[in-house]
Short mmCIF file of C-alpha atoms in Angstrom, two decimals:
data_model
loop_
_atom_site.label_atom_id
_atom_site.label_comp_id
_atom_site.label_asym_id
_atom_site.label_seq_id
_atom_site.Cartn_x
_atom_site.Cartn_y
_atom_site.Cartn_z
CA MET A 80 0.00 0.00 0.00
CA ILE A 81 1.20 3.50 -0.86
CA ILE A 82 -0.26 6.82 0.30
CA GLU A 83 1.18 9.85 -1.43
CA PRO A 84 2.19 12.68 0.92
CA SER A 85 -0.03 15.76 0.96
CA LYS A 86 0.45 19.23 2.42
CA SER A 87 -3.29 19.82 2.81
CA ILE A 88 -4.48 16.59 4.43
CA ARG A 89 -3.14 14.32 7.17
CA PHE A 90 -4.12 10.72 7.80
CA GLN A 91 -3.75 8.53 10.85
CA LYS A 92 -3.64 4.75 10.77
CA ASN A 93 -4.86 2.04 13.10
CA ALA A 94 -3.19 -1.37 12.84
CA PHE A 95 -5.07 -4.66 13.20
CA GLY A 96 -4.03 -8.29 13.10
CA TYR A 97 -0.99 -10.23 14.25
CA GLU A 98 1.26 -10.42 11.19
CA PRO A 99 4.16 -7.93 10.81
CA ILE A 100 3.78 -4.97 8.47
CA THR A 101 7.04 -3.50 7.17
CA THR A 102 7.52 0.19 6.41
CA LEU A 103 9.50 0.49 3.17
CA GLU A 104 9.45 4.29 3.18
CA PRO A 105 7.12 6.99 4.55
CA GLY A 106 3.62 6.24 3.28
CA HIS A 107 4.59 2.82 1.85
CA TRP A 108 3.92 -0.43 3.76
CA ILE A 109 4.01 -4.10 2.88
CA ALA A 110 3.07 -7.42 4.51
CA LYS A 111 4.48 -10.67 3.12
CA ASN A 112 3.43 -14.32 3.34
CA VAL A 113 0.33 -13.54 5.34
CA PRO A 114 -1.54 -16.80 6.07
CA ALA A 115 -5.20 -17.20 5.25
CA ILE A 116 -7.66 -16.49 8.04
CA HIS A 117 -10.99 -18.23 8.53
CA GLU A 118 -13.96 -17.33 10.67
CA GLU A 119 -14.33 -19.38 13.84
CA PRO A 120 -17.08 -19.70 16.44
CA TYR A 121 -17.28 -17.03 19.14
CA LEU A 122 -15.27 -14.41 17.26
CA THR A 123 -16.70 -10.91 17.57
CA SER A 124 -15.71 -10.12 13.99
CA ILE A 125 -13.07 -11.49 11.67
CA GLU A 126 -12.27 -7.85 10.84
CA ASN A 127 -10.49 -7.59 14.21
CA TYR A 128 -7.97 -10.28 13.25
CA ILE A 129 -7.14 -9.54 9.61
CA THR A 130 -3.73 -7.89 9.28
CA LYS A 131 -4.40 -4.43 7.91
CA PHE A 132 -4.35 -0.68 8.42
CA GLU A 133 -7.49 1.40 8.71
CA PHE A 134 -7.03 5.05 7.78
CA ASP A 135 -8.87 8.12 8.99
CA ILE A 136 -8.60 11.74 7.95
CA GLN A 137 -7.03 13.42 10.97
CA ASP A 138 -7.24 17.03 9.77
CA PHE A 139 -6.99 19.08 6.59
CA TYR A 140 -6.77 22.58 5.18
CA TYR A 141 -9.54 23.83 2.91
CA ASN A 142 -9.84 27.35 1.48
CA GLY A 143 -7.47 28.66 4.12
CA SER A 144 -9.33 27.00 7.00
CA TYR A 145 -7.91 24.32 9.26
CA ILE A 146 -10.48 21.59 9.97
CA LYS A 147 -9.94 18.86 12.58
CA ILE A 148 -11.90 15.63 12.19
CA ALA A 149 -10.28 12.82 14.14
CA ALA A 150 -7.10 14.08 15.78
CA THR A 151 -8.73 13.32 19.15
CA TRP A 152 -12.02 11.75 20.23
CA ASN A 153 -13.23 15.18 21.29
CA ASP A 154 -12.60 16.34 17.71
CA VAL A 155 -14.84 13.52 16.51
CA SER A 156 -17.52 14.58 19.00
CA LYS A 157 -17.29 18.22 17.91
CA TYR A 158 -17.45 17.27 14.22
CA LEU A 159 -20.59 15.17 14.78
CA PHE A 160 -22.43 17.85 16.73
CA GLU A 161 -21.62 20.46 14.10
CA SER A 162 -22.75 18.16 11.28
CA ASP A 163 -26.02 18.88 9.47
CA TYR A 164 -26.59 15.12 9.48
CA PHE A 165 -26.13 14.48 13.19
CA GLY A 166 -26.06 17.22 15.80
CA LYS A 167 -28.05 19.84 13.94
CA VAL A 168 -30.98 17.51 13.22
CA LEU A 169 -31.57 17.35 16.98
CA GLN A 170 -32.42 21.05 17.12
CA GLN A 171 -35.86 20.61 15.53
CA SER A 172 -38.23 18.49 17.62
CA ASN A 173 -41.56 20.36 17.59
CA TYR A 174 -43.00 17.71 15.29
CA LEU A 175 -43.14 15.45 18.37
CA ASN A 176 -45.29 17.81 20.46
CA ASP A 177 -48.59 15.99 19.95
CA GLU A 178 -47.11 12.60 20.84
CA ILE A 179 -45.31 14.03 23.86
CA LYS A 180 -48.54 15.58 25.12
CA ILE A 181 -50.28 12.19 24.99
CA ILE A 182 -47.51 10.55 27.04
CA GLU A 183 -47.40 13.36 29.59
CA GLU A 184 -51.16 13.21 30.12
CA MET A 185 -50.80 9.58 31.21
CA LYS A 186 -49.00 10.74 34.39
CA LEU A 187 -46.59 7.82 34.21
CA LEU A 188 -43.78 6.96 36.59
CA PRO A 189 -40.27 7.48 35.14
CA GLN A 190 -39.74 3.85 34.12
CA GLU A 191 -43.14 3.61 32.44
CA LYS A 192 -42.57 6.95 30.74
CA LEU A 193 -39.25 5.68 29.38
CA LYS A 194 -40.99 2.56 28.08
CA ALA A 195 -43.61 4.74 26.36
CA ALA A 196 -40.85 6.78 24.70
CA PHE A 197 -39.12 3.57 23.63
CA GLU A 198 -42.29 2.11 22.11
CA LEU A 199 -43.00 5.37 20.28
CA ALA A 200 -39.56 5.28 18.66
CA LYS A 201 -40.07 1.62 17.76
CA THR A 202 -43.04 2.54 15.58
CA ILE A 203 -40.35 3.53 13.06
CA GLN A 204 -39.15 0.53 11.07
CA TRP A 205 -35.42 0.01 10.76
CA ASP A 206 -34.40 -0.16 7.08
CA GLN A 207 -31.47 -2.49 7.96
CA LYS A 208 -28.96 0.26 7.13
CA GLU A 209 -26.29 1.19 9.68
CA SER A 210 -24.77 4.66 9.62
CA VAL A 211 -23.63 7.22 12.15
CA PHE A 212 -25.19 9.95 9.98
CA THR A 213 -28.78 10.67 9.02
CA THR A 214 -29.89 10.79 5.40
CA THR A 215 -31.98 13.92 5.87
CA LEU A 216 -31.72 17.38 7.39
CA SER A 217 -34.92 16.85 9.38
CA LEU A 218 -35.98 13.85 11.46
CA GLU A 219 -39.62 14.84 11.03
CA SER A 220 -39.71 13.21 7.60
CA ILE A 221 -38.36 9.97 9.07
CA PHE A 222 -40.97 10.02 11.84
CA LYS A 223 -43.78 10.53 9.33
CA LYS A 224 -42.56 7.90 6.85
CA LYS A 225 -42.02 5.43 9.73
CA ILE A 226 -38.80 4.05 8.27
CA GLY A 227 -35.19 5.07 8.77
CA ASN A 228 -31.61 3.99 9.39
CA SER A 229 -30.21 3.05 12.79
CA THR A 230 -29.03 6.51 13.79
CA GLU A 231 -32.21 8.24 12.61
CA ILE A 232 -34.39 6.01 14.80
CA ASN A 233 -32.26 6.44 17.90
CA LEU A 234 -31.82 10.19 17.47
CA ILE A 235 -35.62 10.43 17.37
CA LEU A 236 -35.68 8.36 20.56
CA LEU A 237 -33.18 10.84 22.02
CA GLN A 238 -35.43 13.76 21.10
CA ILE A 239 -38.46 12.08 22.67
CA LEU A 240 -36.60 11.41 25.91
CA ARG A 241 -35.29 14.95 26.16
CA LYS A 242 -38.75 16.41 25.58
CA LEU A 243 -39.97 14.19 28.42
CA ASP A 244 -37.26 15.75 30.64
CA PHE A 245 -34.92 12.78 30.72
CA GLU A 246 -31.18 13.39 30.81
CA ALA A 247 -30.10 11.66 27.61
CA ASP A 248 -27.21 11.80 25.15
CA PRO A 249 -26.05 9.85 22.08
CA VAL A 250 -23.47 7.07 22.18
CA VAL A 251 -21.72 6.35 18.88
CA LEU A 252 -20.17 2.96 18.22
CA SER A 253 -18.99 0.37 15.77
CA THR A 254 -21.17 -2.74 15.54
CA ARG A 255 -19.72 -6.23 16.04
CA GLN A 256 -19.53 -7.06 12.34
CA ASN A 257 -17.84 -3.72 11.68
CA GLY A 258 -15.00 -4.38 14.12
CA ILE A 259 -13.80 -3.03 17.46
CA LEU A 260 -13.58 0.70 18.08
CA SER A 261 -10.05 1.69 19.06
CA ILE A 262 -9.55 3.57 22.31
CA THR A 263 -6.11 4.78 21.23
CA TYR A 264 -6.85 5.90 17.68
CA PRO A 265 -9.90 8.14 17.15
CA SER A 266 -11.96 7.26 14.10
CA LEU A 267 -14.97 8.86 12.47
CA ALA A 268 -14.99 6.37 9.59
CA LYS A 269 -15.27 3.39 11.96
CA LEU A 270 -18.52 4.65 13.52
CA ASN A 271 -21.65 3.12 12.00
CA HIS A 272 -24.33 3.18 14.71
CA THR A 273 -25.83 5.35 17.44
CA ILE A 274 -27.63 4.38 20.64
CA VAL A 275 -28.90 6.45 23.58
CA ARG A 276 -27.56 6.82 27.11
CA VAL A 277 -30.37 7.89 29.44
CA LYS A 278 -30.59 8.49 33.18
CA LEU A 279 -33.33 6.52 34.94
CA ASN A 280 -33.70 6.67 38.72
CA ASP A 281 -30.13 7.95 39.27
CA GLU A 282 -28.64 5.29 37.02
CA PHE A 283 -27.55 5.54 33.39
CA ILE A 284 -28.71 2.82 31.00
CA LEU A 285 -28.12 2.26 27.28
CA ILE A 286 -31.07 1.74 24.94
CA ASP A 287 -31.58 1.04 21.25
CA ALA A 288 -34.95 1.17 19.48
CA THR A 289 -33.98 -0.51 16.19
CA GLU A 290 -34.85 -4.09 17.19
CA LYS A 291 -38.62 -4.58 17.12
CA TYR A 292 -38.80 -7.56 19.46
CA LEU A 293 -36.23 -6.52 22.06
CA PRO A 294 -37.26 -4.89 25.39
CA TYR A 295 -35.78 -1.55 26.35
CA HIS A 296 -33.41 -2.92 29.01
CA LEU A 297 -31.46 -5.08 26.52
CA LEU A 298 -29.04 -3.85 23.87
CA PRO A 299 -29.10 -5.66 20.51
CA LYS A 300 -26.32 -8.20 20.10
CA LYS A 301 -24.84 -6.11 17.29
CA CYS A 302 -24.05 -3.38 19.85
CA LEU A 303 -22.19 -5.61 22.33
CA ASN A 304 -18.76 -4.67 21.04
CA TYR A 305 -16.63 -3.71 24.07
CA HIS A 306 -17.15 0.07 24.12
CA GLY A 307 -18.75 3.07 22.46
CA ARG A 308 -18.24 6.80 22.82
CA ALA A 309 -20.74 8.94 24.72
CA ILE A 310 -20.63 12.39 23.15
CA TYR A 311 -21.80 15.78 24.31
CA PRO A 312 -22.00 19.20 22.62
CA PHE A 313 -19.97 21.22 25.12
CA ILE A 314 -18.00 18.85 27.36
CA ASN A 315 -15.46 16.11 26.79
CA SER A 316 -16.72 12.81 25.45
CA HIS A 317 -15.88 9.51 27.13
CA PHE A 318 -16.03 5.77 26.54
CA VAL A 319 -18.85 3.61 27.90
CA ASP A 320 -18.83 -0.17 28.20
CA LEU A 321 -21.12 -2.08 25.86
CA ILE A 322 -21.82 -5.20 27.89
CA PRO A 323 -24.85 -7.49 28.12
CA THR A 324 -27.43 -6.52 30.72
CA GLY A 325 -29.34 -9.76 30.26
CA ASN A 326 -28.76 -13.43 29.54
CA TYR A 327 -29.79 -16.07 27.04
CA LEU A 328 -32.30 -17.97 29.17
CA LYS A 329 -34.37 -20.99 28.23
CA LYS A 330 -36.28 -22.95 30.86
CA THR A 331 -37.99 -26.26 30.22
CA ASN A 332 -40.74 -27.60 32.47
CA TYR A 333 -41.80 -31.25 32.21
CA ASN A 334 -45.15 -32.38 33.60
CA LEU A 335 -45.29 -36.09 32.74
CA ASN A 336 -47.16 -39.21 33.75
CA LEU A 337 -45.77 -42.71 33.34
CA GLU A 338 -48.32 -45.35 32.46
CA ASN A 339 -47.75 -48.68 30.72
CA ASN A 340 -44.11 -47.70 30.13
CA LEU A 341 -45.20 -44.61 28.19
CA PHE A 342 -44.86 -40.98 29.16
CA SER A 343 -47.66 -38.52 28.52
CA GLY A 344 -48.05 -34.91 29.57
CA LYS A 345 -46.76 -31.46 28.74
CA ILE A 346 -43.37 -29.95 28.01
CA ILE A 347 -43.33 -26.16 28.33
CA ASN A 348 -40.40 -24.01 27.21
CA GLU A 349 -39.96 -20.50 28.58
CA TYR A 350 -37.70 -18.08 26.71
CA SER A 351 -36.29 -14.96 28.39
CA ASP A 352 -34.03 -12.03 27.46
CA TYR A 353 -32.05 -12.78 24.29
CA ALA A 354 -33.61 -16.23 23.95
CA GLY A 355 -37.01 -14.54 24.01
CA GLN A 356 -35.97 -12.14 21.27
CA GLU A 357 -34.63 -14.99 19.17
CA PHE A 358 -37.90 -16.90 19.54
CA ARG A 359 -40.00 -13.84 18.64
CA ASN A 360 -37.84 -13.12 15.60
CA ASN A 361 -38.23 -16.69 14.41
CA TYR A 362 -41.96 -16.60 15.07
CA PHE A 363 -42.77 -13.35 13.32
CA HIS A 364 -40.09 -13.19 10.64
CA SER A 365 -38.97 -16.65 9.59
CA ILE A 366 -41.98 -18.93 9.94
CA ALA A 367 -45.62 -18.36 9.14
CA LYS A 368 -47.81 -18.67 12.24
CA ARG A 369 -49.66 -21.68 10.91
CA ASN A 370 -46.36 -23.55 10.50
CA ILE A 371 -44.54 -22.76 13.73
CA VAL A 372 -46.94 -24.79 15.88
CA LYS A 373 -46.34 -27.80 13.67
CA ILE A 374 -42.56 -27.36 13.81
CA LEU A 375 -42.52 -26.92 17.57
CA ARG A 376 -44.68 -30.01 18.02
CA ILE A 377 -42.09 -31.97 16.09
CA LYS A 378 -39.50 -30.63 18.56
CA LYS A 379 -41.80 -31.66 21.42
CA VAL A 380 -42.38 -28.10 22.58
CA ALA A 381 -45.83 -27.42 23.99
CA LEU A 382 -47.56 -24.37 22.52
CA LYS A 383 -51.11 -23.22 22.86
#
């Protein structure tokens, strides 16, 4: 790989993998005899193990102006909040007034109010596109069309929470398939998703409204990627841990009678947390309702 030197733009690189990369001259690197790599069970992402450099624009000069993008993580935060497709879209939230009024009139406790905000954001369908930027200058159009990318949905959730007087801020991250976010090397290009950090009863929790069948207290598996960056408009950003707050739980209850050397009775499976989400996804997305009962009966799972 060769990157030609430039007086107007500076790059920074982040190294991945375990094979040596040799510098032949400034801006020219080579790796030799690199063995093939194959995906294995329990890897977060194969992208974390492939020997490579990832490059980010650190800063550049344009029309006499010096613009910092990713020299530090606070530069990344500042760039996002000044972007028309991130921070500035948060400034217009009056389109939510009618929905907010309905929630406020319910006189809900904080946890129930948060759930109502979460369910309102989930009325927007995720278009399966991951990006740290919005595709529009106004989130109102996304709310009306009821479809948007991952950041659009969660920035709307952020607006709803703030209008309901929650302390809430965005957390930007790289999803599992996209690879780990480096603590040492700031990167704007690596970011491809946004979630929300909200204070509930003196405790901060992380929420994501893109997964239709996941409760508010669980982050989608795609987000469980070590750490993300909580960002703020006027103070320093910081890393937050992206760890599971639930388990994959499946309980089986057998109620059987033995008669004439034959068992008869009921077998009931109970799915919780991520197992519950997996079951709901399979039920609603993969198998027609009339077929799932038949399939589960074959597996000796009791369903009514």
